[in-house]
Short mmCIF file of C-alpha atoms and ligand atoms in Angstrom, two decimals:
data_model
loop_
_atom_site.label_atom_id
_atom_site.label_comp_id
_atom_site.label_asym_id
_atom_site.label_seq_id
_atom_site.Cartn_x
_atom_site.Cartn_y
_atom_site.Cartn_z
CA MET A 270 66.66 83.64 -1.30
CA ALA A 271 64.06 80.90 -1.29
CA GLY A 272 61.87 82.63 -3.88
CA PRO A 273 64.21 82.71 -6.88
CA ILE A 274 65.53 79.27 -6.07
CA SER A 275 62.15 77.66 -5.95
CA ARG A 276 60.93 79.43 -9.10
CA ARG A 277 64.07 78.46 -10.96
CA SER A 278 63.82 74.95 -9.73
CA THR A 279 60.19 74.67 -10.88
CA ASN A 280 61.19 75.70 -14.39
CA ALA A 281 64.14 73.34 -14.32
CA SER A 282 61.96 70.48 -13.09
CA ARG A 283 59.50 71.15 -15.89
CA SER A 284 62.15 71.03 -18.62
CA VAL A 285 63.72 68.00 -17.00
CA LEU A 286 60.29 66.37 -17.01
CA ARG A 287 59.78 67.21 -20.70
CA SER A 288 63.14 65.79 -21.76
CA ARG A 289 62.55 62.73 -19.64
CA ILE A 290 59.22 62.10 -21.36
CA SER A 291 60.89 62.37 -24.80
CA VAL A 292 63.60 59.97 -23.74
CA ALA A 293 61.01 57.56 -22.37
CA ILE A 294 59.05 57.60 -25.65
CA LEU A 295 62.22 57.04 -27.62
CA ILE A 296 63.21 54.10 -25.45
CA GLY A 297 59.68 52.75 -25.83
CA ILE A 298 59.97 52.82 -29.60
CA ILE A 299 63.38 51.17 -29.55
CA LEU A 300 62.22 48.44 -27.22
CA GLY A 301 59.10 47.93 -29.33
CA CYS A 302 61.16 47.37 -32.39
CA ILE A 303 63.59 45.06 -30.63
CA PHE A 304 60.69 42.96 -29.40
CA ALA A 305 59.19 42.98 -32.88
CA VAL A 306 62.41 41.56 -34.32
CA LEU A 307 63.12 39.03 -31.62
CA TYR A 308 59.57 37.83 -31.03
CA PRO A 309 57.73 38.28 -34.32
CA HIS A 310 55.09 35.66 -33.37
CA GLY A 311 54.03 36.98 -30.11
CA PHE A 312 55.24 39.37 -27.59
CA PHE A 313 54.62 37.97 -24.18
CA SER A 314 55.58 34.54 -23.11
CA ARG A 315 54.47 33.47 -19.69
CA ASP A 316 57.97 33.73 -18.30
CA SER A 317 58.62 37.24 -19.34
CA TYR A 318 55.18 38.46 -18.41
CA SER A 319 55.82 39.33 -14.83
CA ASP A 320 59.13 41.01 -15.56
CA SER A 321 57.88 43.18 -18.33
CA HIS A 322 54.34 43.57 -17.10
CA PHE A 323 54.53 47.34 -16.90
CA GLN A 324 56.39 47.86 -20.16
CA SER A 325 54.20 45.43 -22.09
CA ARG A 326 51.06 47.26 -21.13
CA ARG A 327 52.51 50.42 -22.51
CA LEU A 328 53.70 48.67 -25.68
CA SER A 329 50.39 47.00 -26.46
CA ARG A 330 48.58 50.23 -25.85
CA SER A 331 50.77 52.08 -28.35
CA ASN A 332 50.01 49.49 -31.06
CA ILE A 333 53.60 49.21 -32.17
CA GLN A 334 52.91 45.54 -32.82
CA ILE A 335 50.68 46.32 -35.79
CA LYS A 336 53.05 48.85 -37.25
CA CYS A 337 56.00 46.46 -37.21
CA GLU A 338 54.29 43.49 -38.86
CA SER A 339 55.55 43.46 -42.44
CA THR A 340 59.03 42.09 -43.17
CA GLU A 341 59.86 45.11 -45.27
CA ARG A 342 59.17 47.24 -42.40
CA VAL A 343 61.12 44.93 -40.13
CA ASN A 344 64.19 45.39 -42.34
CA MET A 345 63.76 49.12 -42.36
CA LEU A 346 63.48 49.12 -38.65
CA LYS A 347 66.55 46.93 -38.31
CA SER A 348 68.62 49.60 -39.94
CA ASP A 349 66.91 52.21 -37.79
CA ILE A 350 67.87 50.23 -34.73
CA GLU A 351 71.47 50.24 -35.89
CA ASP A 352 71.37 54.01 -36.21
CA LEU A 353 69.64 54.35 -32.91
CA SER A 354 72.05 52.10 -31.06
CA ASN A 355 74.82 54.37 -32.21
CA THR A 356 73.03 57.25 -30.61
CA ASN A 357 72.22 55.06 -27.62
CA ASP A 358 75.50 55.82 -25.87
CA GLU A 359 74.85 59.48 -26.42
CA LEU A 360 71.38 59.13 -24.93
CA GLN A 361 72.67 57.19 -21.95
CA LYS A 362 75.04 60.01 -21.27
CA GLN A 363 72.26 62.57 -21.56
CA ILE A 364 70.08 60.54 -19.20
CA ARG A 365 72.90 60.41 -16.72
CA ASP A 366 73.37 64.17 -17.00
CA LEU A 367 69.67 64.78 -16.59
CA ASN A 368 69.51 62.53 -13.56
CA GLU A 369 72.34 64.45 -11.99
CA LYS A 370 70.61 67.75 -12.73
CA LEU A 371 67.38 66.37 -11.30
CA ARG A 372 69.18 65.34 -8.13
CA VAL A 373 70.63 68.83 -7.68
CA VAL A 374 67.26 70.44 -8.30
CA GLU A 375 65.55 68.14 -5.83
CA GLN A 376 68.16 68.95 -3.24
CA LYS A 377 67.65 72.67 -3.75
CA ASN A 378 63.91 72.13 -3.48
CA ARG A 379 64.36 70.38 -0.18
CA GLN A 380 66.51 73.23 1.11
CA ALA A 381 63.92 75.73 -0.03
CA GLU A 382 61.20 73.78 1.77
CA GLN A 383 63.21 73.81 4.97
CA GLN A 384 63.53 77.57 4.79
CA VAL A 385 59.82 77.86 4.25
CA VAL A 386 59.15 75.87 7.41
CA VAL A 387 61.18 78.35 9.39
CA VAL A 388 60.26 81.72 7.93
CA GLY A 389 57.05 81.13 6.00
CA ASP A 390 56.49 82.09 2.37
CA PRO A 391 58.90 84.74 1.22
CA GLN A 392 57.15 88.01 0.63
CA LYS A 393 57.95 91.43 -0.67
CA ALA A 394 58.04 94.13 1.97
CA GLY A 395 54.82 96.17 2.00
CA PRO A 396 54.63 99.97 1.95
CA PHE A 397 55.95 102.22 4.69
CA GLY A 398 54.32 101.64 8.06
CA THR A 399 52.66 98.37 7.11
CA VAL A 400 55.36 95.80 7.84
CA LYS A 401 55.65 93.80 11.05
CA GLY A 402 58.19 91.20 12.11
CA ILE A 403 57.27 87.83 13.53
CA ARG A 404 56.59 87.97 17.24
CA THR A 405 54.04 85.21 17.64
CA ASN A 406 56.06 82.08 16.97
CA PRO A 407 54.30 78.85 15.99
CA THR A 408 53.54 76.51 18.87
CA VAL A 409 55.24 73.12 19.06
CA LEU A 410 53.49 69.92 18.09
CA PRO A 411 52.34 68.40 21.40
CA ASP A 412 54.39 65.33 22.29
CA GLU A 413 52.40 63.20 24.68
CA ALA A 414 55.13 60.54 24.85
CA VAL A 415 57.21 62.95 26.94
CA ASN A 416 55.04 62.32 29.99
CA PRO A 417 51.74 60.48 29.40
CA ARG A 418 50.73 60.68 33.06
CA LEU A 419 51.12 64.47 33.15
CA ALA A 420 49.37 64.68 29.77
CA LYS A 421 46.30 63.01 31.29
CA ILE A 422 46.27 65.39 34.24
CA LEU A 423 46.62 68.45 32.03
CA GLU A 424 43.81 67.29 29.79
CA LYS A 425 41.53 67.54 32.81
CA VAL A 426 42.95 70.64 34.44
CA ALA A 427 43.83 72.99 31.58
CA VAL A 428 41.34 75.40 30.04
CA LYS A 429 41.93 76.25 26.38
CA ASN A 430 45.35 74.59 26.66
CA GLU A 431 46.50 76.90 29.43
CA LEU A 432 47.02 76.66 33.14
CA ILE A 433 48.72 78.16 36.18
CA VAL A 434 51.57 76.04 37.52
CA SER A 435 53.18 76.40 40.90
CA LEU A 436 55.84 74.46 42.81
CA ALA A 437 55.42 73.94 46.53
CA ASN A 438 57.16 72.22 49.42
CA SER A 439 56.04 72.29 53.04
CA ASN A 440 58.13 75.37 53.85
CA VAL A 441 55.61 77.51 52.00
CA LYS A 442 52.40 75.82 53.09
CA PRO A 443 50.88 78.85 54.86
CA MET A 444 51.31 80.94 51.71
CA LEU A 445 49.95 78.13 49.55
CA GLU A 446 46.79 78.31 51.62
CA VAL A 447 46.22 82.01 50.89
CA TRP A 448 47.32 81.53 47.27
CA ALA A 449 44.92 78.65 46.61
CA SER A 450 41.94 80.23 48.33
CA SER A 451 42.38 83.46 46.36
CA ILE A 452 42.52 81.46 43.14
CA LYS A 453 39.28 79.73 44.03
CA ARG A 454 37.60 82.99 44.97
CA SER A 455 38.63 84.47 41.63
CA GLY A 456 36.84 81.68 39.78
CA ILE A 457 39.99 80.17 38.30
CA HIS A 458 39.86 76.43 37.62
CA ASN A 459 42.95 75.76 35.52
CA TYR A 460 45.74 75.60 38.06
CA LEU A 461 48.05 72.87 39.24
CA VAL A 462 50.44 72.57 42.17
CA VAL A 463 53.59 70.53 41.61
CA ALA A 464 53.80 68.94 45.06
CA LEU A 465 57.44 68.47 46.04
CA ASP A 466 56.79 66.59 49.29
CA ASP A 467 54.15 64.56 51.11
CA GLY A 468 53.03 67.45 53.30
CA ILE A 469 51.91 69.33 50.19
CA VAL A 470 50.27 66.23 48.73
CA ASP A 471 48.22 65.92 51.93
CA PHE A 472 47.39 69.61 51.93
CA CYS A 473 46.20 69.47 48.33
CA LYS A 474 44.05 66.43 48.96
CA GLU A 475 42.46 68.01 52.04
CA ASN A 476 41.81 71.31 50.29
CA ASN A 477 40.75 69.97 46.93
CA VAL A 478 43.67 71.60 45.14
CA PRO A 479 44.72 69.95 41.86
CA PHE A 480 48.25 68.63 42.27
CA TYR A 481 50.86 66.62 40.48
CA THR A 482 53.79 64.65 41.86
CA ARG A 483 56.77 64.05 39.68
CA ASP A 484 58.37 60.70 39.06
CA PRO A 485 61.32 60.19 41.41
CA ASP A 486 64.44 62.07 40.29
CA GLU A 487 67.23 62.06 42.84
CA GLU A 488 68.73 65.44 42.06
CA ILE A 489 65.48 67.30 41.74
CA ASP A 490 63.96 65.56 44.75
CA SER A 491 66.71 66.54 47.17
CA ILE A 492 66.46 70.20 46.15
CA GLY A 493 62.67 70.04 46.20
CA LYS A 494 62.41 68.59 49.70
CA THR A 495 65.05 70.55 51.53
CA GLY A 496 65.94 73.43 49.24
CA GLY A 497 65.60 77.05 50.20
CA ASN A 498 63.57 79.61 48.32
CA HIS A 499 66.05 80.29 45.55
CA GLN A 500 66.95 76.67 44.97
CA VAL A 501 63.34 75.59 44.65
CA SER A 502 62.82 78.55 42.37
CA GLY A 503 65.54 77.23 40.05
CA LEU A 504 63.76 73.87 39.81
CA LYS A 505 60.82 75.29 37.96
CA PHE A 506 62.76 75.81 34.76
CA ARG A 507 63.39 72.09 34.53
CA ILE A 508 59.92 71.05 35.55
CA LEU A 509 58.07 73.43 33.22
CA ARG A 510 59.69 72.03 30.11
CA GLU A 511 57.38 69.04 29.94
CA PHE A 512 54.30 71.22 30.20
CA LEU A 513 55.37 73.14 27.13
CA GLN A 514 56.37 69.99 25.28
CA LEU A 515 52.88 68.71 25.87
CA GLY A 516 51.62 71.82 24.09
CA TYR A 517 50.30 73.87 27.01
CA GLY A 518 50.71 77.56 27.67
CA VAL A 519 51.97 77.88 31.23
CA LEU A 520 51.54 80.72 33.67
CA LEU A 521 54.25 80.04 36.21
CA SER A 522 53.29 81.38 39.59
CA ASP A 523 55.19 81.70 42.84
CA LEU A 524 53.11 81.31 45.97
CA ASP A 525 53.55 84.79 47.46
CA ILE A 526 50.83 85.94 45.09
CA VAL A 527 47.19 86.81 45.66
CA TYR A 528 44.79 86.38 42.72
CA ILE A 529 42.03 88.94 42.40
CA GLN A 530 40.92 88.37 38.80
CA ASN A 531 41.46 85.60 36.25
CA PRO A 532 44.84 86.34 34.63
CA PHE A 533 43.91 84.48 31.46
CA ASP A 534 41.46 87.29 30.70
CA HIS A 535 44.35 89.77 30.78
CA ILE A 536 47.33 88.22 29.03
CA HIS A 537 48.04 88.97 25.38
CA ARG A 538 49.57 85.71 24.07
CA ASP A 539 51.52 87.48 21.34
CA SER A 540 54.98 86.74 22.70
CA ASP A 541 57.05 83.76 23.72
CA VAL A 542 57.49 85.25 27.18
CA GLU A 543 55.03 87.56 28.90
CA SER A 544 56.16 88.53 32.36
CA MET A 545 55.36 90.76 35.27
CA SER A 546 57.99 93.35 36.07
CA ASP A 547 59.95 94.34 39.13
CA GLY A 548 59.62 97.89 37.82
CA HIS A 549 57.48 100.42 39.65
CA ASP A 550 56.42 102.83 36.88
CA ASN A 551 56.21 103.05 33.11
CA MET A 552 59.88 103.80 32.65
CA THR A 553 61.32 101.14 34.87
CA ALA A 554 58.80 98.49 33.86
CA TYR A 555 58.71 99.12 30.11
CA GLY A 556 62.22 100.42 29.45
CA TYR A 557 63.91 103.78 29.13
CA ASN A 558 66.99 105.54 27.88
CA ASP A 559 69.34 106.30 30.74
CA VAL A 560 72.17 108.74 30.07
CA PHE A 561 75.53 107.84 31.51
CA ASP A 562 77.78 110.84 32.17
CA GLU A 563 81.56 110.79 32.02
CA PRO A 564 82.69 114.45 32.27
CA ALA A 565 86.33 113.64 31.50
CA MET A 566 85.25 112.78 27.95
CA GLY A 567 84.31 116.41 27.35
CA TRP A 568 82.35 116.72 24.13
CA ALA A 569 81.32 113.04 24.33
CA ARG A 570 80.62 112.94 28.06
CA TYR A 571 77.06 111.58 27.63
CA VAL A 572 76.40 108.00 26.62
CA HIS A 573 72.89 106.67 26.28
CA THR A 574 72.10 103.32 27.82
CA MET A 575 69.07 101.04 27.56
CA ARG A 576 67.57 100.26 30.92
CA ILE A 577 64.72 98.08 32.08
CA TRP A 578 63.92 96.67 35.50
CA VAL A 579 64.15 92.88 35.53
CA TYR A 580 61.27 90.61 34.70
CA ASN A 581 60.01 88.78 37.73
CA SER A 582 60.79 85.10 37.35
CA GLY A 583 58.06 84.31 39.86
CA PHE A 584 55.21 85.18 37.55
CA PHE A 585 55.46 84.75 33.80
CA TYR A 586 53.48 83.23 30.98
CA LEU A 587 55.16 81.04 28.35
CA ARG A 588 53.60 80.06 25.07
CA PRO A 589 54.54 76.51 24.03
CA THR A 590 57.11 77.58 21.44
CA LEU A 591 60.69 76.63 20.70
CA PRO A 592 62.16 79.93 21.96
CA ALA A 593 60.26 79.54 25.25
CA ILE A 594 61.56 76.00 25.69
CA GLU A 595 65.04 77.15 24.75
CA LEU A 596 64.82 79.80 27.46
CA LEU A 597 63.96 77.16 30.06
CA ASP A 598 66.81 74.96 28.91
CA ARG A 599 69.33 77.76 28.94
CA VAL A 600 68.37 78.90 32.43
CA ALA A 601 68.26 75.33 33.80
CA ASP A 602 71.62 74.59 32.25
CA ARG A 603 73.29 77.63 33.76
CA LEU A 604 71.78 77.02 37.18
CA SER A 605 72.90 73.41 37.16
CA ARG A 606 76.45 74.47 36.34
CA ASP A 607 76.51 77.15 39.04
CA PRO A 608 73.80 76.67 41.68
CA SER A 609 74.87 79.84 43.48
CA GLU A 610 73.49 82.01 40.66
CA TRP A 611 70.15 83.66 41.25
CA ASP A 612 67.57 82.20 38.91
CA GLN A 613 65.89 85.56 38.31
CA ALA A 614 69.15 87.18 37.20
CA VAL A 615 69.93 84.26 34.91
CA PHE A 616 66.39 84.32 33.51
CA ASN A 617 66.77 88.00 32.56
CA GLU A 618 70.28 87.72 31.19
CA GLU A 619 69.30 84.87 28.92
CA LEU A 620 66.22 86.73 27.81
CA PHE A 621 67.76 90.13 27.10
CA PHE A 622 71.45 89.89 26.24
CA PRO A 623 71.98 90.01 22.47
CA SER A 624 74.30 87.80 20.47
CA HIS A 625 77.88 88.97 20.55
CA PRO A 626 81.29 87.50 19.83
CA GLY A 627 81.43 84.03 21.34
CA TYR A 628 77.78 84.08 22.37
CA ILE A 629 74.49 83.43 20.66
CA GLY A 630 71.61 85.18 22.34
CA LEU A 631 68.10 83.82 22.69
CA HIS A 632 65.68 85.04 20.02
CA ALA A 633 62.50 85.13 22.05
CA SER A 634 59.76 87.74 21.81
CA LYS A 635 58.79 89.33 25.10
CA ARG A 636 56.06 91.44 26.61
CA THR A 637 56.00 93.24 29.93
CA MET A 638 52.70 92.90 31.75
CA ASP A 639 50.83 96.01 32.88
CA HIS A 640 52.44 96.99 36.18
CA TYR A 641 49.12 98.01 37.75
CA LEU A 642 47.22 94.88 36.73
CA PHE A 643 50.07 92.55 37.60
CA MET A 644 51.18 94.50 40.61
CA ASN A 645 54.28 93.98 42.70
CA SER A 646 54.22 94.91 46.37
CA LYS A 647 56.43 97.96 45.90
CA VAL A 648 53.85 99.50 43.58
CA LEU A 649 51.10 98.60 46.03
CA PHE A 650 52.71 99.83 49.22
CA LYS A 651 54.65 102.82 47.92
CA GLU A 652 52.08 104.19 45.51
CA VAL A 653 48.70 102.56 45.06
CA ARG A 654 47.54 102.44 48.67
CA LYS A 655 48.22 106.19 49.00
CA ASP A 656 46.34 107.26 45.87
CA ASP A 657 42.56 107.42 45.91
CA ASP A 658 42.20 106.74 42.19
CA LEU A 659 44.67 103.88 42.12
CA LYS A 660 43.03 102.38 45.20
CA ARG A 661 39.87 101.89 43.19
CA LEU A 662 41.72 99.99 40.50
CA LYS A 663 41.27 96.24 40.65
CA PRO A 664 44.53 94.41 39.95
CA VAL A 665 44.62 90.93 38.48
CA ILE A 666 47.23 89.76 40.95
CA VAL A 667 49.37 91.22 43.69
CA HIS A 668 52.80 89.69 44.13
CA VAL A 669 54.35 90.25 47.54
CA ASN A 670 57.85 90.02 46.11
CA TYR A 671 59.34 93.14 47.66
CA HIS A 672 58.62 92.30 51.28
CA PRO A 673 59.85 89.54 53.58
CA ASP A 674 56.73 89.61 55.77
CA LYS A 675 54.86 87.94 52.94
CA LEU A 676 52.05 86.20 54.76
CA PRO A 677 50.60 89.16 56.69
CA ARG A 678 50.82 91.36 53.59
CA MET A 679 49.11 88.69 51.48
CA GLU A 680 46.36 88.51 54.06
CA ALA A 681 46.04 92.30 53.96
CA VAL A 682 45.67 92.16 50.17
CA VAL A 683 42.85 89.66 50.59
CA GLU A 684 41.20 91.88 53.21
CA PHE A 685 41.46 94.95 51.01
CA TYR A 686 40.44 93.57 47.62
CA PHE A 687 38.00 90.82 48.60
CA ASN A 688 36.55 92.10 51.84
CA GLY A 689 36.71 95.84 51.15
CA LYS A 690 38.62 96.59 54.32
CA GLN A 691 39.92 100.06 53.39
CA ASP A 692 42.51 100.29 56.17
CA ALA A 693 43.98 96.82 55.62
CA PHE A 694 47.32 98.22 54.51
CA ASP A 695 47.71 100.92 57.10
CA MET A 696 49.80 98.97 59.56
CA PHE A 697 52.60 98.25 57.06
CA PRO A 698 55.61 100.40 56.28
CA ASP A 699 56.46 101.05 52.59
CA GLY A 700 59.50 98.84 52.72
CA SER A 701 60.79 96.41 55.26
CA ASP A 702 62.55 97.63 58.38
C1 NAG B 2045 51.98 104.76 31.45
O1 NAG B 2045 51.68 103.95 30.32
C2 NAG B 2045 50.29 103.78 30.10
C3 NAG B 2045 50.12 102.76 29.00
O2 NAG B 2045 51.21 102.69 28.19
C4 NAG B 2045 49.66 105.12 29.78
O3 NAG B 2045 48.29 104.95 29.55
C5 NAG B 2045 49.90 106.05 30.94
O4 NAG B 2045 49.41 107.34 30.64
C6 NAG B 2045 51.38 106.15 31.28
N1 NAG B 2045 51.53 106.85 32.51
C7 NAG B 2045 52.39 107.86 32.65
C8 NAG B 2045 52.44 108.49 34.00
O5 NAG B 2045 53.10 108.22 31.75
#
C-alpha cells in the first residue's frame, strides 16, 4: 500500500512543484511590470522596503527594471497587463486547485510515513524459504521523566541495559537469602530487589543487596506489605512497567530460584517475551498437537488441538518494547478488576489467546526457554536427579516452583550444584506428600 502511494505522491509533488515555479515566474513578471508602470523613477521607497524586501531582491536580480525602461515598451506592457489580468482570475483558480492538490498529496505522504514507522520500508517478498516475519520489535525510546530516581539507580545497577528484578516482602526473607547468595556466587551484578517493606530494606542494607523502594502508593503498599504469595505476584506487572519505559530489558525473577550461571549469557533477546516453562519435556514445554477424540462423531471423531504448558510468570525476560509493555498493562488491568484471578493464568491467556470476535489479542513474539537450562523443580526431581547424564548438566537456574517445601529444596540445589554434594536430593520425594 505505502509503496505505490509514496511513488505516486513523489511524482505528483514534482509536477506540482514545476507548475508552482511557472506560476511564480509569471507572477514575478506581472508584478515587475506593475511596479515599472507605477514607479517609473525608482522601485523601492523606504516605506515599502521592508514589506517587499523579499520580492524586490528577486525583481532587481531579474533585471526587469532595465527591460521596462522605454515608454514604448511601457505601453506595450500595459496592454500585456490587461491581457494578463484577464487570465489572472483563471490563474488564481489554478493556484487554488494546485494548493488543494498539494494539501491532499501532503496528507497522503504523512499517512505513508506513519505506515513506514510501524512496518518499515515496504519490500517485495523474497524467494521461497528466505522470508521471515518481524519478531524482534523495536525498543521504546527511554523516558527518564517516568521515574528519574529509578532511572539513576538503574544506570548504576544495569549491565548492557539489562537487569534481574525481584519483589520481596518479609514473608519471603529466608528465600531471599538463598536467592541473593546464589546470584552473588554466580558472578551476577545486575540485579535489583524491589523492597516492599522495611524488613527487606534492612536485609538488603546488611547483605549489600541492591534494592529500590517505591514511592508511597496506598493500593500497592497494602498488597505489598500484607499480601500473600499470589497477590504480591500480581504486583510485579504494575511495578515492571517503569523499568521498561526507562528502556531496560528486565528479567523478572521470583525468589524461589537458585542461580547457577549468569542468565544473560543464555537468553536470546529475539522476542518480546522469553519465559521459562512449567512444561517438563520438549512437547509440553515447546508445544504439541494433542488429538481430542469424540467417538460419537464417527468419521470426524478426531480433532487436533494445540497444547503448550503455561509459561511460568515467576521467571521471564521482557525486552523494552510496546508489546511487552502492553502485556504488563493487560495483565495488571485484569488483576485489578478481579483480584481473585491467578496472575500466571492471566499472563498466559493474554499472551496466547488470538484475536476473535469481540476481542483483540496481544501481538507479542514469544520464546520458551530451554527447559534443562531454565529448570523447574519437576524436571529436576522427577527426571534430572535420576539420570547420570542429565546430572552432569549445569543449569542456569533452578526454580522450585513445583514444591511447597521451597527452602530446603533450594538449599539442596545449592549443595548439589555449588558444593558437589551428589546425594543432596536423595531425601526428597518427587512431588509433595
Ligand atoms: C528436545 O529438543 C532439543 C532441542 O530442540 C533436542 O536437541 C532434543 O533432541 C529433543 N529431545 C527429545 C527427547 O526429543
